[in-house]
Amino acid sequence: MHAHRQRYNLTDDHQLTLVIPSDFPTGSVEVIVLSDAMPLEDKALSQAQMASDLNAFFELLKSVPRSGRTLEEINAQIQEERDAWDR
């Protein structure tokens, strides 16, 4: 699989012109368009939903029992895992 990633500007008339490098293989391709922004009508709802979900998450955390491990024990376990990667 060969990929080309580049930022483009979508104009107000929703037209997009792609220029692909000449060394890119020809033939069948798939184009996926991703936007950094949410649709305007979804923004307010999404922010309200995020706040609600975050509050629900914090409430859930209050009900979860603590592990009983100290910070040092947790860090030691993480270090053991990292050391195992190097073997």
Tab-separated table of C-alpha atoms in Angstrom:
chain	number	residue	atom	x	y	z
A	1	MET	CA	0.000	0.000	0.000
A	2	HIS	CA	1.217	3.479	-0.845
A	3	ALA	CA	-0.063	6.583	0.961
A	4	HIS	CA	0.047	10.305	0.316
A	5	ARG	CA	-0.819	12.716	3.100
A	6	GLN	CA	-0.998	16.464	2.619
A	7	ARG	CA	-3.095	19.370	3.905
A	8	TYR	CA	-5.506	20.923	1.426
A	9	ASN	CA	-7.936	23.826	1.660
A	10	LEU	CA	-11.631	23.168	1.107
A	11	THR	CA	-13.108	26.268	-0.516
A	12	ASP	CA	-16.472	27.851	0.338
A	13	ASP	CA	-18.022	26.202	-2.720
A	14	HIS	CA	-16.895	22.821	-1.326
A	15	GLN	CA	-14.516	22.139	-4.194
A	16	LEU	CA	-11.260	20.322	-3.542
A	17	THR	CA	-8.384	19.956	-5.971
A	18	LEU	CA	-5.822	17.264	-5.198
A	19	VAL	CA	-2.377	17.267	-6.714
A	20	ILE	CA	-0.612	13.968	-6.204
A	21	PRO	CA	3.183	13.603	-6.644
A	22	SER	CA	4.221	12.162	-10.003
A	23	ASP	CA	5.965	9.178	-8.375
A	24	PHE	CA	2.678	8.003	-6.838
A	25	PRO	CA	1.473	4.733	-8.400
A	26	THR	CA	-1.402	5.078	-10.852
A	27	GLY	CA	-4.524	2.944	-10.804
A	28	SER	CA	-7.378	2.539	-8.361
A	29	VAL	CA	-7.170	4.739	-5.249
A	30	GLU	CA	-9.359	5.474	-2.244
A	31	VAL	CA	-9.775	9.063	-1.060
A	32	ILE	CA	-10.803	9.801	2.525
A	33	VAL	CA	-11.458	13.390	3.581
A	34	LEU	CA	-11.085	14.235	7.274
A	35	SER	CA	-11.862	17.615	8.787
A	36	ASP	CA	-10.293	19.023	11.949
A	37	ALA	CA	-13.554	20.808	12.759
A	38	MET	CA	-16.940	19.456	13.791
A	39	PRO	CA	-20.018	20.511	11.859
A	40	LEU	CA	-21.357	23.706	13.428
A	41	GLU	CA	-24.713	22.169	14.395
A	42	ASP	CA	-22.941	19.364	16.308
A	43	LYS	CA	-20.578	21.585	18.331
A	44	ALA	CA	-22.935	22.771	21.093
A	45	LEU	CA	-24.499	19.362	21.533
A	46	SER	CA	-21.117	17.702	21.570
A	47	GLN	CA	-19.698	20.070	24.219
A	48	ALA	CA	-22.774	19.561	26.414
A	49	GLN	CA	-22.540	15.805	25.928
A	50	MET	CA	-18.831	15.827	26.754
A	51	ALA	CA	-19.478	17.716	30.005
A	52	SER	CA	-22.223	15.268	30.915
A	53	ASP	CA	-20.058	12.259	30.063
A	54	LEU	CA	-17.119	13.672	32.025
A	55	ASN	CA	-19.286	14.242	35.095
A	56	ALA	CA	-20.631	10.692	34.803
A	57	PHE	CA	-17.056	9.389	34.541
A	58	PHE	CA	-16.011	11.234	37.712
A	59	GLU	CA	-19.006	9.786	39.535
A	60	LEU	CA	-18.034	6.309	38.336
A	61	LEU	CA	-14.491	6.809	39.598
A	62	LYS	CA	-15.832	7.493	43.096
A	63	SER	CA	-17.393	4.012	43.157
A	64	VAL	CA	-14.300	2.117	41.974
A	65	PRO	CA	-12.260	0.620	44.819
A	66	ARG	CA	-8.663	1.763	45.064
A	67	SER	CA	-5.977	-0.728	44.088
A	68	GLY	CA	-4.165	-0.444	47.407
A	69	ARG	CA	-0.806	-0.069	45.643
A	70	THR	CA	1.489	2.844	46.377
A	71	LEU	CA	2.894	5.132	43.713
A	72	GLU	CA	6.285	3.506	44.197
A	73	GLU	CA	4.815	0.013	43.616
A	74	ILE	CA	3.074	1.174	40.445
A	75	ASN	CA	6.241	2.841	39.139
A	76	ALA	CA	8.258	-0.300	39.930
A	77	GLN	CA	5.811	-2.441	37.929
A	78	ILE	CA	5.989	-0.034	34.991
A	79	GLN	CA	9.787	-0.142	35.132
A	80	GLU	CA	9.732	-3.961	35.159
A	81	GLU	CA	7.605	-3.915	32.001
A	82	ARG	CA	9.951	-1.444	30.308
A	83	ASP	CA	12.973	-3.518	31.266
A	84	ALA	CA	11.292	-6.598	29.757
A	85	TRP	CA	10.992	-4.781	26.407
A	86	ASP	CA	14.775	-4.404	26.235
A	87	ARG	CA	15.493	-8.107	26.644
